[in-house]
Short mmCIF file of N, CA and C in Angstrom, two decimals:
data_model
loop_
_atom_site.label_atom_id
_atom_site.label_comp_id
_atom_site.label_asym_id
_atom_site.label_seq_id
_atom_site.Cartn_x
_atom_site.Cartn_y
_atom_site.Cartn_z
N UNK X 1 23.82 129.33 -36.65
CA UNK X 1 23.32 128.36 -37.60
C UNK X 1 24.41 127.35 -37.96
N UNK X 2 25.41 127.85 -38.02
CA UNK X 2 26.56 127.21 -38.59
C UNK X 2 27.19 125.81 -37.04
N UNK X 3 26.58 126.36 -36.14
CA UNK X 3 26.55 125.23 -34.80
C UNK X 3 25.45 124.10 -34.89
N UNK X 4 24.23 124.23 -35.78
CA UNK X 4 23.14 123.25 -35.58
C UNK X 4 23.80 122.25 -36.76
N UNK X 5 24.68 123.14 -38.01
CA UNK X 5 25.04 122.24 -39.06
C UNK X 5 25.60 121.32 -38.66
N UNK X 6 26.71 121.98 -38.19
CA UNK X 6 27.98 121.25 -37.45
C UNK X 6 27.62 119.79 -36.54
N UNK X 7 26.78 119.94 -35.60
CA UNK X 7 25.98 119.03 -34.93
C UNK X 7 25.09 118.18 -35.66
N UNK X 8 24.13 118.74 -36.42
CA UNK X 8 23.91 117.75 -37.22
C UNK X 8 24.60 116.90 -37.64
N UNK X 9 25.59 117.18 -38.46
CA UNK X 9 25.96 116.37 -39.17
C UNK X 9 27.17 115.19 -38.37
N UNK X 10 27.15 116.05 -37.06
CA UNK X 10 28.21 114.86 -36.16
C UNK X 10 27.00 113.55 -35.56
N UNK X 11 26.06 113.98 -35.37
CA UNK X 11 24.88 113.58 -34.72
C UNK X 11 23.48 113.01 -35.11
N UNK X 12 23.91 112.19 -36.20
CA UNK X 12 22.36 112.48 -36.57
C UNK X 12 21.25 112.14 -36.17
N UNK X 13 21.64 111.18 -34.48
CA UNK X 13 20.27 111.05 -34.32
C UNK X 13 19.90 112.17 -33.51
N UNK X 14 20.38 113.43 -33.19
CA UNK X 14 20.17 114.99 -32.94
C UNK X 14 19.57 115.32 -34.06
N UNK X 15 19.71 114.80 -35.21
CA UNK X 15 19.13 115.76 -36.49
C UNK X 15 17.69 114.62 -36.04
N UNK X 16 17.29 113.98 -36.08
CA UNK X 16 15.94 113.22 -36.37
C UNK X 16 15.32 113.41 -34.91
N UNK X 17 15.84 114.33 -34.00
CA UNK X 17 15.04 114.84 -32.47
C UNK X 17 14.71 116.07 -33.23
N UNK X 18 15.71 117.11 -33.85
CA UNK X 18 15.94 117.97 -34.02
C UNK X 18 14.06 118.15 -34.96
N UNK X 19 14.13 117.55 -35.88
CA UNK X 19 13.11 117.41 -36.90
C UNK X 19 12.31 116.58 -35.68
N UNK X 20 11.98 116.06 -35.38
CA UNK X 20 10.53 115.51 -34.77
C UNK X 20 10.21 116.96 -33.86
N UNK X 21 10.77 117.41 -33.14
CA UNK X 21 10.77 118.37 -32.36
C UNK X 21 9.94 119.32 -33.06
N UNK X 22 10.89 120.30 -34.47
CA UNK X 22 10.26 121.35 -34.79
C UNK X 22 8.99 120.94 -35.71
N UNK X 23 8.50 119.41 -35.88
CA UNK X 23 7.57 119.37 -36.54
C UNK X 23 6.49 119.15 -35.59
N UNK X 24 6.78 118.68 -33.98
CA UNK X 24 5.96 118.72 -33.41
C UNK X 24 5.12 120.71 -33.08
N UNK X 25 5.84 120.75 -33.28
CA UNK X 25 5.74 122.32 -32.90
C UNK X 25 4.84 122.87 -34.11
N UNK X 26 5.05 123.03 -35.21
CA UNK X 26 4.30 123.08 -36.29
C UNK X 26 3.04 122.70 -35.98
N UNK X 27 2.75 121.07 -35.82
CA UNK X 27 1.36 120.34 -35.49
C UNK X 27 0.60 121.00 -34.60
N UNK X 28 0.67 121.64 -33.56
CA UNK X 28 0.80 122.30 -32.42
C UNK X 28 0.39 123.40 -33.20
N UNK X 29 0.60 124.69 -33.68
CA UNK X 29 0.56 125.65 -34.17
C UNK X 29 -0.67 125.49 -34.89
N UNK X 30 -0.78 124.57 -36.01
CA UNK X 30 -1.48 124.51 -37.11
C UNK X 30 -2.92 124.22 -35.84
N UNK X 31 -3.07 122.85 -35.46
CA UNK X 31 -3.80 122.40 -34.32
C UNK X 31 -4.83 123.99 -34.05
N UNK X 32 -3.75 124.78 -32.98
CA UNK X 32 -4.57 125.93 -32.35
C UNK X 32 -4.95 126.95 -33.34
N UNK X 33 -4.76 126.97 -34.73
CA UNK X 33 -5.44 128.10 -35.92
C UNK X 33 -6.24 127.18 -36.25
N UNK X 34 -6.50 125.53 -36.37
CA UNK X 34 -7.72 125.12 -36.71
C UNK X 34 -8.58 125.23 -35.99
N UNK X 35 -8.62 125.02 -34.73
CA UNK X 35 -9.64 124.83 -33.18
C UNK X 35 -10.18 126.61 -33.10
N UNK X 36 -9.28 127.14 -33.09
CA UNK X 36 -9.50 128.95 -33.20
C UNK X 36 -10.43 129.44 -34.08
N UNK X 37 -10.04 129.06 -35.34
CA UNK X 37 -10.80 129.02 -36.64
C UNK X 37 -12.05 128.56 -36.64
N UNK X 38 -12.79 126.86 -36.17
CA UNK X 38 -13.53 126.40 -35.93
C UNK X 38 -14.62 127.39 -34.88
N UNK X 39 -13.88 128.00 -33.87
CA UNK X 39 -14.50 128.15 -32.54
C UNK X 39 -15.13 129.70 -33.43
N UNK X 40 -14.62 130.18 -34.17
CA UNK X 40 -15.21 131.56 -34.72
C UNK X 40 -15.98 130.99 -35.79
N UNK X 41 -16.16 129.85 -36.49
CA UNK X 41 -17.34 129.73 -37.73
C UNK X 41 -18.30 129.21 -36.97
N UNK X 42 -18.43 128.64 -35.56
CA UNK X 42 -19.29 128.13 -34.58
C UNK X 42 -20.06 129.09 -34.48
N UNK X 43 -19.13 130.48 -34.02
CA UNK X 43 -20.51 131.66 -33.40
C UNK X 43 -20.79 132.30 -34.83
N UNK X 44 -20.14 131.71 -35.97
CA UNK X 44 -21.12 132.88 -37.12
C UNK X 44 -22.39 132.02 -37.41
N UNK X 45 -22.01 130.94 -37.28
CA UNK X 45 -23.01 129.88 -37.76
C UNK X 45 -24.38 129.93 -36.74
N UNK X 46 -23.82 130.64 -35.17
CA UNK X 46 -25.22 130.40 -34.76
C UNK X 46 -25.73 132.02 -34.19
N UNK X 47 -24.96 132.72 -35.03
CA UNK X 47 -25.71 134.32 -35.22
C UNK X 47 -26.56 133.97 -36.60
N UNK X 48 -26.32 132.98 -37.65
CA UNK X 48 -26.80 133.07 -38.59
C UNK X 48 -28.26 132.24 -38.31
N UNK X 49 -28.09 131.47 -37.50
CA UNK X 49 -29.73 130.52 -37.05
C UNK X 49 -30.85 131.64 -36.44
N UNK X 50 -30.13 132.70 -35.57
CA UNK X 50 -30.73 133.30 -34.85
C UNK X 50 -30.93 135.08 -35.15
N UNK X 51 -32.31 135.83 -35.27
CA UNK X 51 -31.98 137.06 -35.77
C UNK X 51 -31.70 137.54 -34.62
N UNK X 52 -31.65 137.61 -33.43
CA UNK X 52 -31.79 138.00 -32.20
C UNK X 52 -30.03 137.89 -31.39
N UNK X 53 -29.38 137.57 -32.15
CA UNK X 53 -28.21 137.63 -31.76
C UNK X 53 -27.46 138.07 -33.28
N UNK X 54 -26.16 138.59 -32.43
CA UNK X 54 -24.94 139.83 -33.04
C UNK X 54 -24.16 138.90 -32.47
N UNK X 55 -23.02 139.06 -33.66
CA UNK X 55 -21.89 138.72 -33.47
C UNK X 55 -20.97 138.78 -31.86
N UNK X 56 -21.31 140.11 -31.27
CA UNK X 56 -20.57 140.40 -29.98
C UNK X 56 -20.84 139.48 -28.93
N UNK X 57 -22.44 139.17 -28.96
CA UNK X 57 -23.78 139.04 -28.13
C UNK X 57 -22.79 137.52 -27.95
N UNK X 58 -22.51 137.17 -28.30
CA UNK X 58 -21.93 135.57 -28.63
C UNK X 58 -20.58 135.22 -28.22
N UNK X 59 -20.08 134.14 -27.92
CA UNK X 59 -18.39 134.03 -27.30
C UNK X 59 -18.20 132.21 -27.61
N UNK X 60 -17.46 131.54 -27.83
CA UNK X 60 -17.31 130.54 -27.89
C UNK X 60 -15.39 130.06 -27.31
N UNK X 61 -15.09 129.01 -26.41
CA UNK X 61 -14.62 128.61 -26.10
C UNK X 61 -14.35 127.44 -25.67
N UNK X 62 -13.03 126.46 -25.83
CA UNK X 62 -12.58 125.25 -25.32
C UNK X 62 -12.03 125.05 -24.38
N UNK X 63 -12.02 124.43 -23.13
CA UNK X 63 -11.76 124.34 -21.83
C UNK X 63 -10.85 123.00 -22.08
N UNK X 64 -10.05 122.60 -21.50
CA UNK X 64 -9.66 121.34 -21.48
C UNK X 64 -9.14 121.22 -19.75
N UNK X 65 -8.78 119.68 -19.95
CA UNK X 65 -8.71 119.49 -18.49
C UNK X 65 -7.38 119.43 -18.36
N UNK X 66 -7.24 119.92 -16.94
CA UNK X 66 -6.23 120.15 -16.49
C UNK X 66 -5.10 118.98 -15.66
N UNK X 67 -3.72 119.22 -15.08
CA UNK X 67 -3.60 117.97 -14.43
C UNK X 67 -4.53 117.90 -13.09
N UNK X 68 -4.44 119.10 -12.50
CA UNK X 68 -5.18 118.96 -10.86
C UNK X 68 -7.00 118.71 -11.22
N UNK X 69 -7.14 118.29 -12.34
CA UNK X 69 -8.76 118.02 -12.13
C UNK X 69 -9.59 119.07 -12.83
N UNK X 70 -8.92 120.62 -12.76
CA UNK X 70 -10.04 121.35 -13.27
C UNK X 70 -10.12 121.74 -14.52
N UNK X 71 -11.26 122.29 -15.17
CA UNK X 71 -11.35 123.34 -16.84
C UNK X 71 -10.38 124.40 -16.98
N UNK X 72 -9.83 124.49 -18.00
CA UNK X 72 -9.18 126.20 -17.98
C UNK X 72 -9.29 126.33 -19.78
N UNK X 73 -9.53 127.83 -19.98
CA UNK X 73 -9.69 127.90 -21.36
C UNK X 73 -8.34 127.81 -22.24
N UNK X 74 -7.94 127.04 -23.08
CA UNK X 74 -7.30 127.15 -23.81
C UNK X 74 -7.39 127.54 -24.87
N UNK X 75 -8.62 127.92 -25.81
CA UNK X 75 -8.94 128.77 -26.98
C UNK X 75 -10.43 129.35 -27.32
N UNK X 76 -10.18 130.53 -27.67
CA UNK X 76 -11.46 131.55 -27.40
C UNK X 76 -11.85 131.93 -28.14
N UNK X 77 -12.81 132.36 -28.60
CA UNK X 77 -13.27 132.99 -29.84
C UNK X 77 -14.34 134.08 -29.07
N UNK X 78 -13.84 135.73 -29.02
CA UNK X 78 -14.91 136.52 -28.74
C UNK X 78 -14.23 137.06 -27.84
N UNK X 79 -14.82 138.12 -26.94
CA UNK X 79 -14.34 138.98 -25.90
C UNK X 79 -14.55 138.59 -24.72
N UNK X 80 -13.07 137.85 -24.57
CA UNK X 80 -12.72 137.03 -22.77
C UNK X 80 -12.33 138.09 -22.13
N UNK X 81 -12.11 138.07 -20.87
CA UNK X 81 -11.37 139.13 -19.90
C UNK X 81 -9.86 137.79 -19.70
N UNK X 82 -9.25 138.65 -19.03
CA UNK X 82 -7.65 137.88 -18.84
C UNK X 82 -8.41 136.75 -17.51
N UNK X 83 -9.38 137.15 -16.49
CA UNK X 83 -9.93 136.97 -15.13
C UNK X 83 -10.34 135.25 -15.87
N UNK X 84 -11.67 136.18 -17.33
CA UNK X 84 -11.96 134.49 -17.64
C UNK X 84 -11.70 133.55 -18.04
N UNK X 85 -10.24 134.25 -18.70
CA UNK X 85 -9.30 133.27 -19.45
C UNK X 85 -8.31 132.03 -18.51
N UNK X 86 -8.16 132.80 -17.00
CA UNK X 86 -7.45 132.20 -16.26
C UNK X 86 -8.38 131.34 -14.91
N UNK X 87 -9.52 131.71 -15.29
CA UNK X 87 -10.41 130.89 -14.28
C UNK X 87 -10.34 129.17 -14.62
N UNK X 88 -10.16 128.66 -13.41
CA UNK X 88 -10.62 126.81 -13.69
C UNK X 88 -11.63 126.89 -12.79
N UNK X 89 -12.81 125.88 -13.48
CA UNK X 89 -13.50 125.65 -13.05
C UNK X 89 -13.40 124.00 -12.84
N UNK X 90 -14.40 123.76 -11.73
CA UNK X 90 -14.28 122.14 -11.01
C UNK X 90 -15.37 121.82 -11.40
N UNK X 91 -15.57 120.23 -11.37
CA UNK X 91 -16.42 119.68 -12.09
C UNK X 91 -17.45 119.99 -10.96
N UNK X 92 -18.96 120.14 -11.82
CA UNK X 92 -20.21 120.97 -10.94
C UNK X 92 -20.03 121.99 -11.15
N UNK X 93 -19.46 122.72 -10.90
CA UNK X 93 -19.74 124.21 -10.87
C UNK X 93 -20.02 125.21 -12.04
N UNK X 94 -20.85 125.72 -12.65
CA UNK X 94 -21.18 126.38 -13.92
C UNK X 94 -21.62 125.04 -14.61
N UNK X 95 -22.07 125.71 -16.17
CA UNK X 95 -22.64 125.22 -16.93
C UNK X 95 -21.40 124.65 -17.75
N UNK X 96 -20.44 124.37 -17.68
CA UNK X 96 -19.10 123.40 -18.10
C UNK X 96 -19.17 122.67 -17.00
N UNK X 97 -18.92 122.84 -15.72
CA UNK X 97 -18.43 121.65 -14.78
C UNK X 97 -19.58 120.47 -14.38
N UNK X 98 -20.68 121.39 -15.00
CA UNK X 98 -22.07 120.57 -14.95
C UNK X 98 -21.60 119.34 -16.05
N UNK X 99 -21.69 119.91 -17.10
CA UNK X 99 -21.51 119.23 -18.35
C UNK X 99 -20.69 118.54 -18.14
N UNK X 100 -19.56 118.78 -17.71
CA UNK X 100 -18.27 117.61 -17.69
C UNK X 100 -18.52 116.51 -16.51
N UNK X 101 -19.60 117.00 -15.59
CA UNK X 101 -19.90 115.73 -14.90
C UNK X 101 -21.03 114.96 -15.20
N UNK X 102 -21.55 115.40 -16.00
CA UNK X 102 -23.16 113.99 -16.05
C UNK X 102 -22.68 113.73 -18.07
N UNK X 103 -21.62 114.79 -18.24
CA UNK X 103 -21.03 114.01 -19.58
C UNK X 103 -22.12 113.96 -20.44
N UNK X 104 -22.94 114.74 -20.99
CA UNK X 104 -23.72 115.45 -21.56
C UNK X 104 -23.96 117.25 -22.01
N UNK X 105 -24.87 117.25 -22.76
CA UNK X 105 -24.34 118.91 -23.36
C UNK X 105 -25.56 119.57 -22.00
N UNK X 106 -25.01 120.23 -21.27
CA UNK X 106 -26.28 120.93 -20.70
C UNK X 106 -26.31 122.59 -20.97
N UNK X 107 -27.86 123.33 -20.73
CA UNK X 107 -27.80 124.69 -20.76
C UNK X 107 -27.75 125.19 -19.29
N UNK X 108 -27.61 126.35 -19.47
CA UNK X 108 -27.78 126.98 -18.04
C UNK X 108 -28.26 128.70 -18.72
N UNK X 109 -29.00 129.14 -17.84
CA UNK X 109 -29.59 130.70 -17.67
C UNK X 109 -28.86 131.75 -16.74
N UNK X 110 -29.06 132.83 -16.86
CA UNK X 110 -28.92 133.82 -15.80
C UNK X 110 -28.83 133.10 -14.20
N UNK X 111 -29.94 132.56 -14.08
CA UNK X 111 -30.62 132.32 -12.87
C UNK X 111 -29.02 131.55 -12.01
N UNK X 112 -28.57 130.47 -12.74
CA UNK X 112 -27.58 129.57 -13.03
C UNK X 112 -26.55 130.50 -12.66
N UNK X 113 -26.24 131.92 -13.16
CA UNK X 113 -24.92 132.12 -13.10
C UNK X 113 -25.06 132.71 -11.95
N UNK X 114 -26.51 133.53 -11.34
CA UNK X 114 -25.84 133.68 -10.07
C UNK X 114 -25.84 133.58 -9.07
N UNK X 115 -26.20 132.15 -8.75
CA UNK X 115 -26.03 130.96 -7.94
C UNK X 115 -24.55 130.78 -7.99
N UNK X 116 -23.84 131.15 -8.76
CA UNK X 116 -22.13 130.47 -8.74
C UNK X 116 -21.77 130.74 -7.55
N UNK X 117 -20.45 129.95 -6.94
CA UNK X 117 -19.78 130.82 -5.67
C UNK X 117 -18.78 131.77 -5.80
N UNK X 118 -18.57 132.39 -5.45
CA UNK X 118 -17.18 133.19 -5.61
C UNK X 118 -16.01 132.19 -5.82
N UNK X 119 -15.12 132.94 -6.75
CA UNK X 119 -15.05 133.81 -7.34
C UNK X 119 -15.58 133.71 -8.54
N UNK X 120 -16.20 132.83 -9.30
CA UNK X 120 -17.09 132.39 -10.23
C UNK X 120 -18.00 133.39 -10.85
N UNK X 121 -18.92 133.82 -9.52
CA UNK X 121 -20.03 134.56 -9.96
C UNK X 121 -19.35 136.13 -10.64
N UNK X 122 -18.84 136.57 -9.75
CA UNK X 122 -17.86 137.76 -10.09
C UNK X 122 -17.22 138.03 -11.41
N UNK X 123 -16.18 136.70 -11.63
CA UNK X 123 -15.69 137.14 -12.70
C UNK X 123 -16.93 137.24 -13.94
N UNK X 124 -17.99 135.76 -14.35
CA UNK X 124 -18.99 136.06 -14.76
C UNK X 124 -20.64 136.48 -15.22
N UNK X 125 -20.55 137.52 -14.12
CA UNK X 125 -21.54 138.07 -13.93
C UNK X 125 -22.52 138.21 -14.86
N UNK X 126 -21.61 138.70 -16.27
CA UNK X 126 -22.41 139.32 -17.16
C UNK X 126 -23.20 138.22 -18.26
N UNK X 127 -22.52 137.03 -18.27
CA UNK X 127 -23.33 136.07 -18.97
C UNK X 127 -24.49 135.64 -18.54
N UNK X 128 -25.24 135.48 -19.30
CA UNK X 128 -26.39 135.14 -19.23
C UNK X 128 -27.12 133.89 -20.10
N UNK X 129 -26.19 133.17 -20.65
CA UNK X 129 -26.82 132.36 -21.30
C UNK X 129 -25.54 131.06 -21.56
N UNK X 130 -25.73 129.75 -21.42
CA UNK X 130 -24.41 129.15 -21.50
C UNK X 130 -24.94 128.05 -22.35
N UNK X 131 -24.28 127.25 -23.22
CA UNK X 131 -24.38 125.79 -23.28
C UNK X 131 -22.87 125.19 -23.80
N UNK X 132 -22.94 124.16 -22.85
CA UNK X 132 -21.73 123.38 -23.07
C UNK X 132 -21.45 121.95 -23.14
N UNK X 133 -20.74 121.32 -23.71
CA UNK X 133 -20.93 120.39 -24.64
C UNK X 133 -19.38 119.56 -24.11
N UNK X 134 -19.35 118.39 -23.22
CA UNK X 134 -17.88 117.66 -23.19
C UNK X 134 -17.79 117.18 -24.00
N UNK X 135 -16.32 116.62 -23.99
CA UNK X 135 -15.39 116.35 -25.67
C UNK X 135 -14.37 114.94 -24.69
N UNK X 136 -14.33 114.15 -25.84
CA UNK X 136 -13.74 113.33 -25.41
C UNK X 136 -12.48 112.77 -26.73
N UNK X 137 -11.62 112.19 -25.87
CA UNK X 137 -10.08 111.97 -27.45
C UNK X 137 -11.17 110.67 -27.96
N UNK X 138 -11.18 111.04 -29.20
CA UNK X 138 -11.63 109.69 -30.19
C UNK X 138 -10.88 108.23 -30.15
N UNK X 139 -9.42 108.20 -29.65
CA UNK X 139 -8.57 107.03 -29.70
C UNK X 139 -8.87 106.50 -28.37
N UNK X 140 -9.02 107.27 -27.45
CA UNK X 140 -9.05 106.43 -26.25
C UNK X 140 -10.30 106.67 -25.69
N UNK X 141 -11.18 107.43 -25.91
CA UNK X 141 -12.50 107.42 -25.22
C UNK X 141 -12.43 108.61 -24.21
N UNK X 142 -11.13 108.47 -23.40
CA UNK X 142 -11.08 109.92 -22.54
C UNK X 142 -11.38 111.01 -22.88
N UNK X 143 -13.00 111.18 -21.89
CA UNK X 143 -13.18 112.57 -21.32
C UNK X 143 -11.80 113.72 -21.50
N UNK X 144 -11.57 114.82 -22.27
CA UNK X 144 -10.75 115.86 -22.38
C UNK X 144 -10.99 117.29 -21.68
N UNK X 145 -12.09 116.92 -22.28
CA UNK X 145 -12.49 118.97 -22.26
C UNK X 145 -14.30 119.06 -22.55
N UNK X 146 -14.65 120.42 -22.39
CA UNK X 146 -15.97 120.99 -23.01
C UNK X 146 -15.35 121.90 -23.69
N UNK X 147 -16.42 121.87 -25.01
CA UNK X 147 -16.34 123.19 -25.53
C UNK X 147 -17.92 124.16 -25.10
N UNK X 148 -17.74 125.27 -25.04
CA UNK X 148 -18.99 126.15 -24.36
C UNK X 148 -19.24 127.44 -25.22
N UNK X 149 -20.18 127.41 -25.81
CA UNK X 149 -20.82 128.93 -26.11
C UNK X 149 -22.04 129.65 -24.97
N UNK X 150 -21.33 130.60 -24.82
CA UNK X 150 -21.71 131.88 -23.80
C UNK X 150 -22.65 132.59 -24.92
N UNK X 151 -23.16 133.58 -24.06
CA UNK X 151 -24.18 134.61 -24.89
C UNK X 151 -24.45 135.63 -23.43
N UNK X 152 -24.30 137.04 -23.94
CA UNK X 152 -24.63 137.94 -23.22
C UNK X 152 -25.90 138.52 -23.37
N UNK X 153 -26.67 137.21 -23.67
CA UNK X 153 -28.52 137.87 -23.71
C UNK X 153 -29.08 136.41 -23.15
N UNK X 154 -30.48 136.68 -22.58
CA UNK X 154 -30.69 135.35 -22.11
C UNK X 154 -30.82 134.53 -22.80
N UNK X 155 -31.46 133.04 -22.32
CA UNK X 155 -31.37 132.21 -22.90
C UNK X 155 -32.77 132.34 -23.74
N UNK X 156 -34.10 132.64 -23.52
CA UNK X 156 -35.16 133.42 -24.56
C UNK X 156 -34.89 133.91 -25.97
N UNK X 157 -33.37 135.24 -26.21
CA UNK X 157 -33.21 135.49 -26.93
C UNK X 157 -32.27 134.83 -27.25
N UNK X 158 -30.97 133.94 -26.48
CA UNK X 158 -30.13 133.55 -27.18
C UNK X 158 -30.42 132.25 -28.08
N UNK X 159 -31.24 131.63 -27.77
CA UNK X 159 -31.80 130.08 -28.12
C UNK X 159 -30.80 129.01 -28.27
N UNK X 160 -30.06 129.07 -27.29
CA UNK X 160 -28.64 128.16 -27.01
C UNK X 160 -29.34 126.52 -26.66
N UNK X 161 -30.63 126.88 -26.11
CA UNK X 161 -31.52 125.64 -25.86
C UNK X 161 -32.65 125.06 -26.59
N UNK X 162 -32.26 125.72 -27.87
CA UNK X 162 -33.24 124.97 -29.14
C UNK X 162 -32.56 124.05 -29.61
N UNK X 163 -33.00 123.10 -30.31
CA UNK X 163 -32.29 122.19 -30.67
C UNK X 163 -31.37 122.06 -31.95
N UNK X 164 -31.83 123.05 -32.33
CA UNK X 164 -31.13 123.34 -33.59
C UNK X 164 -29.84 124.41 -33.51
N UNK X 165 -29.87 124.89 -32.04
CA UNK X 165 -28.89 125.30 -31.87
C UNK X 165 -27.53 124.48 -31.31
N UNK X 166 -28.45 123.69 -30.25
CA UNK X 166 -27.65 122.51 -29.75
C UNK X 166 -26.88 121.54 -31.14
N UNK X 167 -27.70 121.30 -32.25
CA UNK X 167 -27.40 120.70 -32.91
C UNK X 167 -25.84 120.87 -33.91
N UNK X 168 -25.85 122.24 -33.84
CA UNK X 168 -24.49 122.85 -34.53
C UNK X 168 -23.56 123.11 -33.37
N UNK X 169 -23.66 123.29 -32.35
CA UNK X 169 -22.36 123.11 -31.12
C UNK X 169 -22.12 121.96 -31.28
N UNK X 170 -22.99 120.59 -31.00
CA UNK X 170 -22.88 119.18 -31.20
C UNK X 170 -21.32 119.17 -32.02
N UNK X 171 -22.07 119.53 -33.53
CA UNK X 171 -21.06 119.11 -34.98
C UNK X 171 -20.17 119.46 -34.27
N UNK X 172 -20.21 120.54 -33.97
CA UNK X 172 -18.41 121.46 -34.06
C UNK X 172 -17.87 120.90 -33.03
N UNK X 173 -18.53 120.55 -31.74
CA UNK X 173 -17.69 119.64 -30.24
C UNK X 173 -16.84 118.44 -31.34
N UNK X 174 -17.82 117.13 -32.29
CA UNK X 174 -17.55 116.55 -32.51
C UNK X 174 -15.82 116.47 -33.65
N UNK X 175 -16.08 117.94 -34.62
CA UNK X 175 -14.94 118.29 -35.26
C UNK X 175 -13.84 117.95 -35.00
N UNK X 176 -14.32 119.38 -33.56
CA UNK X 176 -13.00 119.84 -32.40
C UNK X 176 -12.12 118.24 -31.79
N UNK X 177 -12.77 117.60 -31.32
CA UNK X 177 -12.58 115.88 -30.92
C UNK X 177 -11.68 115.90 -31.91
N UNK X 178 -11.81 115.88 -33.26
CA UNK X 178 -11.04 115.06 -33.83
C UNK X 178 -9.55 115.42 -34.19
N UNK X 179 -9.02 117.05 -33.69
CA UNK X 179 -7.93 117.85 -33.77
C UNK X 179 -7.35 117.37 -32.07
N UNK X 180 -8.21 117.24 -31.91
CA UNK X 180 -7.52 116.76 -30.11
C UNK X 180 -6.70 115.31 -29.82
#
């Protein structure tokens, strides 16, 4: 400690990196407990629309884009595997890469997931119900990311494709935008 003083005070434009630095880091921190936070009042909010879904039954996540082009999750809310946490998906493929290419919220069913190709279908087999929603930065207009709620019941019981369900992913995509 007595080395950062020392430097500081020889340096100070080290002290004003020093401070932008650890406050970037902070922003950053705070950032992923709001988006985290958000992504879990998303699925209480739409166990609460629906009697037919449980808390478990439900998963919500933000994908953002990557440099090489594809999705990868960067924050989750619900029970991911490590497989789905590290999957990218390309634009087309699933009910995110759909969405991120016609840039609209689309659903997808069972039927949908297992049509995927490998390794896709594999890792998620067990979903059965998707809708996902692209996100774009508010300052510049750029396309970022989807955010996607999963459901491990179909889309019948999950009602991911009512509109009133669509309507509260909407809000929260739009929130999420604005932490991005």
């Amino acid at each position: 400690m007595w080395l950062v003083r020392l430097i500081v005070s020889k340096l100070p434009r080290f002290a004003k990196v020093l401070e932008q630095v650890l406050c970037e880091q902070r922003v950053s921190q705070i950032r992923e407990h709001a988006i985290t936070f958000m992504l879990e009042c998303l699925r209480h909010e739409l166990v609460a629309l629906n009697a037919h879904l449980a808390l478990p039954d439900l998963r919500a996540n933000l994908m953002l884009l990557q440099p090489n082009g594809n999705l990868r999750m960067v924050y989750t809310s619900g029970d991911y595997s490590l497989a789905e946490k590290q999957l990218e998906w390309r634009e087309g493929i699933g009910c995110c890469g759909m969405a991120w290419a016609r840039k609209e919220p689309t659903v997808t069913d069972i039927e949908d997931t297992e049509r995927l190709p490998p390794p896709y279908k594999e890792v998620v087999q067990h979903v059965q119900s998707v809708l996902s929603v692209p996100l774009r930065r508010r300052t510049t207009g750029e396309w970022i990311g989807v955010l996607n709620v999963d459901a491990l019941k179909p889309l019948e019981q999950s009602c991911l494709g009512e509109p009133e369900m669509r309507d509260a992913v909407v809000r929260y995509a739009l929130g999420i935008e604005l932490l991005l």
